[in-house]
Amino acid sequence: MRYTTLGRTGITVSRIALGTMMLGAWGNKDHDDAVRLVHTALDAGVNLIDTADMYSAGESEQIVGKALKGRRDDVVLATKVHFPMGDDPNRRGNSRRWIRRAVEDSLRRLDTDRIDLYQIHRPDPTTDLDETLSVLSDLVREGKVLAVGSSDFPAEQLVESRWIAERRGHVPFHTEQPPYSIFMRGIERGVLPTAERYGVGVLTWSPLASGWLAGRYRRQEPLVLNDFRRDLIAHKFDQTLPGNVRKYEVVEELVKLAEEAGLPLTHLALGFVLAHRAVDSAIIGPRTVEQLTDLLAAADVTLDDAVLDRIDELVPPGTDLNPADADYTPPHLADPALRRRNRG
């Protein structure tokens, strides 16, 4: 396993991190097997574990807490807050009121006295960013949280967060966690250069593009989706969208490229993500120990320029193969009223 420093935090993390979204009701429901998966990752040298309060409604955090008993000090533990945790409209978002409650809930489920990296899972247009950074700074000063980060924040909000932190005396975001893969390269335009400019650590998620870059979906085979993909991310497989149809074509070309490079497709996909100079760690989200073992074998893969150039030809830098794959759309793009003159 290779290691690097996470941004300017001084924290050393493994270049491959374990994401735990698939541990619990959304994926692996067997807690003992899920704990075994976490232990397999730790034994292989992974020291960064990433979860979130909303993964399987807190169940993922509970599993991680079980798995880290006796090993907590060896792990950089990251979790996130933002998405709804119940029907109460105040049990969500990025307000001081909710974050104060949510961090205590996460600490309890994780069975720990501190969170190494506490991340804001998505932007919240209803909450002033100053409010969010203020409460995060309080948590850092209290020792409940050691570093703070964002996830899926556009470049302009990363810059705004730095501006606010400097002028208000807040702790700035230390990290950003965006989606990044051969199919999702949009962050190369603004997010990655901005993170590099300000020394923000980058943890990327979905390097296999929801299974597309595992070779799981091929044109000659029927499209079979599990409950999670069918119910929560169906737009990434909708065959009425040209970008999803294009995925089949690119997968076939990538399979050929991987064979020429003497690599499994999964290793080509991970190697691509880790090749970017701004990326510190790639988060993988296996459901089984077998999937984990395959991905861990990619830790030492380094792609040469010829392979990277060929990938650039298939999916140009800074582009998303299917724009609908984006997991965060700014309100001014989602709501027509915010783009039109007030006629009242």
Coordinates of C-alpha atoms in Angstrom, one line a residue:
M1 CA 0.0 0.0 0.0
R2 CA 1.2 3.5 -0.8
Y3 CA 0.6 6.5 1.4
T4 CA 0.5 10.3 1.1
T5 CA -0.2 13.4 3.2
L6 CA -3.8 14.5 3.1
G7 CA -3.7 18.0 1.7
R8 CA -1.9 20.2 4.3
T9 CA -3.4 18.4 7.3
G10 CA -0.2 16.5 8.1
I11 CA -2.3 13.3 8.3
T12 CA -0.9 10.3 6.4
V13 CA -3.5 8.3 4.5
S14 CA -3.5 5.3 2.3
R15 CA -3.8 6.0 -1.4
I16 CA -6.8 3.7 -1.5
A17 CA -9.5 4.3 1.1
L18 CA -12.4 2.1 2.2
G19 CA -15.8 3.5 1.6
T20 CA -18.6 1.8 3.6
M21 CA -21.8 2.8 1.8
M22 CA -22.4 -0.8 0.8
L23 CA -22.2 -2.0 4.4
G24 CA -25.6 -2.4 5.8
A25 CA -29.1 -2.5 4.4
W26 CA -28.0 -0.9 1.1
G27 CA -25.6 -3.7 0.4
N28 CA -24.0 -6.3 2.7
K29 CA -26.6 -6.9 5.4
D30 CA -24.4 -9.5 7.2
H31 CA -22.7 -7.5 10.0
D32 CA -20.1 -10.2 10.7
D33 CA -19.1 -10.4 7.1
A34 CA -19.1 -6.6 6.8
V35 CA -16.7 -6.4 9.8
R36 CA -14.5 -9.0 8.2
L37 CA -14.4 -6.8 5.1
V38 CA -13.2 -3.8 7.1
H39 CA -10.6 -5.9 8.9
T40 CA -9.3 -7.3 5.5
A41 CA -8.8 -3.7 4.3
L42 CA -7.0 -2.7 7.5
D43 CA -4.7 -5.8 7.3
A44 CA -3.8 -4.8 3.8
G45 CA -2.6 -1.4 4.9
V46 CA -5.7 0.8 4.3
N47 CA -5.9 3.3 7.1
L48 CA -8.6 5.7 5.9
I49 CA -12.2 4.6 6.4
D50 CA -15.0 6.8 5.0
T51 CA -18.7 6.5 6.0
A52 CA -21.7 8.8 6.4
D53 CA -24.6 9.1 8.8
M54 CA -27.1 8.6 6.0
Y55 CA -25.6 5.3 4.7
S56 CA -28.3 2.7 5.5
A57 CA -29.8 5.2 8.0
G58 CA -26.8 5.0 10.3
E59 CA -26.2 1.3 10.1
S60 CA -23.0 1.7 8.2
E61 CA -21.6 3.8 11.0
Q62 CA -22.6 1.2 13.5
I63 CA -20.8 -1.5 11.6
V64 CA -17.7 0.6 11.3
G65 CA -17.8 1.2 15.0
K66 CA -17.9 -2.6 15.7
A67 CA -15.1 -3.2 13.2
L68 CA -12.8 -0.6 14.8
K69 CA -13.0 -1.9 18.4
G70 CA -9.3 -2.3 19.5
R71 CA -8.0 -0.7 16.3
R72 CA -9.4 2.8 16.5
D73 CA -6.1 4.5 16.9
D74 CA -4.7 3.0 13.7
V75 CA -7.4 4.5 11.6
V76 CA -8.2 7.8 10.0
L77 CA -12.0 7.8 10.5
A78 CA -14.1 10.0 8.2
T79 CA -17.9 10.5 8.2
K80 CA -20.3 13.0 6.8
V81 CA -23.5 15.1 7.6
H82 CA -26.2 16.7 5.5
F83 CA -28.8 14.3 4.2
P84 CA -32.1 13.7 6.0
M85 CA -32.0 11.4 9.0
G86 CA -35.8 11.2 9.6
D87 CA -38.9 13.1 8.7
D88 CA -38.2 16.1 10.9
P89 CA -37.2 18.9 8.5
N90 CA -34.6 20.1 11.0
R91 CA -32.8 16.7 11.0
R92 CA -30.9 17.5 7.8
G93 CA -28.8 20.2 6.1
N94 CA -25.8 22.2 7.3
S95 CA -27.2 24.3 10.1
R96 CA -25.6 24.7 13.5
R97 CA -28.7 23.2 15.1
W98 CA -28.5 20.0 13.1
I99 CA -24.7 19.6 12.9
R100 CA -24.5 19.8 16.7
R101 CA -27.0 17.0 17.0
A102 CA -25.7 14.9 14.1
V103 CA -22.1 14.8 15.3
E104 CA -23.1 13.5 18.6
D105 CA -25.2 10.8 16.9
S106 CA -22.3 9.8 14.7
L107 CA -19.9 9.6 17.6
R108 CA -22.3 7.3 19.4
R109 CA -22.9 5.0 16.5
L110 CA -19.1 4.9 15.7
D111 CA -18.4 4.3 19.4
T112 CA -15.6 6.8 19.4
D113 CA -14.7 10.1 21.2
R114 CA -13.5 11.9 18.0
I115 CA -13.9 12.0 14.3
D116 CA -10.7 12.5 12.3
L117 CA -12.4 14.0 9.3
Y118 CA -16.0 15.4 9.4
Q119 CA -17.3 16.3 6.0
I120 CA -20.3 18.3 4.8
H121 CA -21.9 15.9 2.4
R122 CA -23.5 18.4 0.0
P123 CA -23.9 22.2 -0.2
D124 CA -27.0 23.6 1.5
P125 CA -28.4 26.8 -0.2
T126 CA -30.7 27.4 2.8
T127 CA -27.7 27.8 5.3
D128 CA -25.1 30.5 5.3
L129 CA -21.7 29.0 4.7
D130 CA -20.4 31.1 7.5
E131 CA -22.9 29.4 9.9
T132 CA -21.6 26.0 8.8
L133 CA -17.9 26.8 9.1
S134 CA -18.5 28.4 12.5
V135 CA -20.0 25.3 14.1
L136 CA -17.4 23.0 12.4
S137 CA -14.7 25.3 13.9
D138 CA -16.2 24.9 17.3
L139 CA -16.2 21.1 17.0
V140 CA -12.5 21.2 16.0
R141 CA -11.6 23.4 19.0
E142 CA -13.5 21.1 21.3
G143 CA -11.6 18.1 20.0
K144 CA -14.7 16.2 18.8
V145 CA -13.5 16.7 15.2
L146 CA -9.9 16.9 14.1
A147 CA -10.3 18.1 10.5
V148 CA -13.2 19.2 8.3
G149 CA -14.1 18.8 4.7
S150 CA -16.7 19.2 2.0
S151 CA -18.1 16.8 -0.6
D152 CA -19.4 17.6 -4.1
F153 CA -18.8 21.3 -3.6
P154 CA -18.3 23.3 -6.8
A155 CA -15.0 25.2 -7.2
E156 CA -16.6 28.6 -6.6
Q157 CA -17.9 27.5 -3.2
L158 CA -14.5 26.0 -2.3
V159 CA -13.1 29.5 -2.9
E160 CA -15.9 31.2 -1.0
S161 CA -15.3 28.9 2.0
R162 CA -11.6 29.9 2.1
W163 CA -12.6 33.6 1.9
I164 CA -15.1 33.2 4.7
A165 CA -12.7 31.2 6.9
E166 CA -9.9 33.8 6.5
R167 CA -12.1 36.8 7.3
R168 CA -14.1 35.2 10.1
G169 CA -11.4 33.3 11.8
H170 CA -12.9 29.9 11.1
V171 CA -11.2 26.6 10.4
P172 CA -11.3 26.1 6.6
F173 CA -12.2 23.0 4.8
H174 CA -9.2 20.8 4.8
T175 CA -10.5 18.3 2.1
E176 CA -13.0 17.9 -0.7
Q177 CA -14.6 14.6 -1.7
P178 CA -15.9 14.7 -5.3
P179 CA -16.9 11.9 -7.7
Y180 CA -14.1 11.1 -10.1
S181 CA -13.7 8.4 -12.7
I182 CA -12.9 7.9 -16.4
F183 CA -16.6 8.6 -17.0
M184 CA -16.9 11.6 -14.7
R185 CA -14.1 14.1 -15.4
G186 CA -15.9 17.3 -15.0
I187 CA -14.0 18.2 -11.8
E188 CA -10.8 18.5 -13.8
R189 CA -12.1 21.9 -15.0
G190 CA -12.4 23.7 -11.7
V191 CA -12.5 21.6 -8.6
L192 CA -9.2 19.8 -8.8
P193 CA -7.2 22.9 -9.8
T194 CA -8.8 24.9 -7.1
A195 CA -8.1 22.2 -4.5
E196 CA -4.5 22.1 -5.6
R197 CA -4.2 25.9 -5.5
Y198 CA -5.3 26.1 -1.9
G199 CA -3.7 22.9 -0.6
V200 CA -7.1 21.1 -0.1
G201 CA -6.8 17.4 0.2
V202 CA -8.8 15.4 -2.3
L203 CA -10.6 12.1 -1.6
T204 CA -12.5 10.9 -4.7
W205 CA -15.4 8.5 -4.7
S206 CA -16.9 6.2 -7.3
P207 CA -13.8 5.4 -9.3
L208 CA -15.6 2.5 -10.9
A209 CA -18.6 4.7 -12.0
S210 CA -21.2 2.7 -10.1
G211 CA -19.9 -0.6 -11.5
W212 CA -19.6 0.4 -15.2
L213 CA -15.8 0.3 -15.0
A214 CA -15.9 -3.0 -13.3
G215 CA -17.0 -4.4 -16.6
R216 CA -20.3 -5.4 -15.0
Y217 CA -22.5 -3.9 -17.7
R218 CA -21.8 -4.9 -21.3
R219 CA -23.9 -4.4 -24.4
Q220 CA -24.3 -8.1 -25.1
E221 CA -25.5 -8.8 -21.6
P222 CA -28.9 -8.0 -20.0
L223 CA -28.9 -5.0 -17.6
V224 CA -29.5 -6.4 -14.2
L225 CA -29.5 -3.9 -11.3
N226 CA -29.5 -4.4 -7.6
D227 CA -32.0 -2.7 -5.3
F228 CA -29.6 0.2 -4.6
R229 CA -28.9 1.0 -8.2
R230 CA -32.5 0.6 -9.3
D231 CA -34.0 2.6 -6.5
L232 CA -31.4 5.4 -5.8
I233 CA -29.2 5.9 -8.9
A234 CA -31.3 4.7 -11.8
H235 CA -30.4 7.8 -13.8
K236 CA -26.9 6.4 -14.2
F237 CA -28.3 3.4 -16.1
D238 CA -31.3 4.9 -17.9
Q239 CA -31.0 3.8 -21.5
T240 CA -33.0 6.7 -22.9
L241 CA -30.1 9.0 -22.0
P242 CA -27.4 9.2 -24.8
G243 CA -24.6 9.4 -22.2
N244 CA -25.5 6.0 -20.8
V245 CA -25.7 4.4 -24.2
R246 CA -22.3 5.9 -24.9
K247 CA -21.0 4.1 -21.8
Y248 CA -21.4 0.7 -23.5
E249 CA -19.2 1.8 -26.4
V250 CA -16.5 3.3 -24.1
V251 CA -16.4 0.3 -21.9
E252 CA -15.6 -2.0 -24.8
E253 CA -12.7 0.3 -25.8
L254 CA -11.4 0.4 -22.2
V255 CA -11.6 -3.4 -22.0
K256 CA -9.3 -3.6 -25.0
L257 CA -7.0 -0.9 -23.6
A258 CA -6.8 -2.7 -20.2
E259 CA -5.9 -6.0 -22.0
E260 CA -3.2 -4.3 -24.0
A261 CA -1.8 -2.8 -20.7
G262 CA -2.0 -6.2 -19.0
L263 CA -4.4 -5.0 -16.4
P264 CA -8.0 -5.9 -15.2
L265 CA -10.4 -3.1 -16.1
T266 CA -10.9 -2.3 -12.4
H267 CA -7.2 -1.6 -12.0
L268 CA -7.1 0.6 -15.1
A269 CA -10.0 2.6 -13.6
L270 CA -8.3 3.1 -10.2
G271 CA -4.9 3.8 -11.8
F272 CA -6.5 6.6 -13.8
V273 CA -8.0 8.3 -10.7
L274 CA -4.7 8.0 -8.7
A275 CA -2.7 9.4 -11.6
H276 CA -4.1 12.9 -11.2
R277 CA -1.6 15.1 -9.2
A278 CA -4.4 16.6 -7.1
V279 CA -5.9 13.3 -5.9
D280 CA -4.6 12.1 -2.5
S281 CA -6.8 9.0 -2.1
A282 CA -9.4 7.1 -4.1
I283 CA -12.3 5.7 -2.1
I284 CA -13.5 2.3 -3.1
G285 CA -16.9 0.9 -2.0
P286 CA -16.8 -2.9 -2.2
R287 CA -19.7 -5.0 -1.0
T288 CA -17.8 -8.3 -0.6
V289 CA -14.3 -9.3 0.5
E290 CA -13.7 -10.7 -3.0
Q291 CA -14.4 -7.3 -4.6
L292 CA -12.2 -5.7 -2.0
T293 CA -9.3 -8.1 -2.6
D294 CA -9.4 -7.3 -6.4
L295 CA -9.4 -3.6 -5.9
L296 CA -6.6 -3.6 -3.3
A297 CA -4.4 -5.3 -5.8
A298 CA -4.5 -2.0 -7.8
A299 CA -2.7 -0.1 -5.1
D300 CA 0.6 -0.2 -6.9
V301 CA -0.7 0.3 -10.5
T302 CA 0.9 3.2 -12.4
L303 CA -0.4 4.0 -15.8
D304 CA 2.1 5.3 -18.4
D305 CA 1.5 8.4 -20.5
A306 CA 0.4 6.4 -23.6
V307 CA -2.4 4.7 -21.7
L308 CA -3.5 8.0 -20.2
D309 CA -3.4 9.7 -23.6
R310 CA -5.7 6.9 -25.0
I311 CA -8.1 7.5 -22.2
D312 CA -8.1 11.2 -23.0
E313 CA -9.1 10.4 -26.5
L314 CA -12.1 8.2 -25.4
V315 CA -13.3 10.7 -22.7
P316 CA -11.8 14.2 -23.1
P317 CA -10.4 15.9 -20.0
G318 CA -12.9 17.9 -18.1
T319 CA -16.0 16.2 -19.5
D320 CA -18.7 13.9 -18.0
L321 CA -19.7 11.1 -20.3
N322 CA -23.3 11.4 -19.0
P323 CA -24.0 14.9 -17.5
A324 CA -27.0 13.4 -15.7
D325 CA -24.7 11.4 -13.5
A326 CA -24.0 14.5 -11.5
D327 CA -25.0 14.0 -7.8
Y328 CA -25.3 17.7 -7.1
T329 CA -26.9 20.3 -9.3
P330 CA -26.7 23.9 -8.1
P331 CA -30.1 25.5 -7.4
H332 CA -29.8 28.1 -10.1
L333 CA -29.6 25.3 -12.6
A334 CA -32.4 23.1 -11.1
D335 CA -34.9 25.9 -10.5
P336 CA -36.0 28.0 -13.6
A337 CA -37.2 30.8 -11.4
L338 CA -33.6 31.5 -10.3
R339 CA -32.6 32.1 -13.9
R340 CA -35.4 34.5 -14.9
R341 CA -36.3 38.1 -14.3
N342 CA -38.6 38.8 -11.4
R343 CA -42.0 39.5 -13.1
G344 CA -43.8 40.4 -9.8

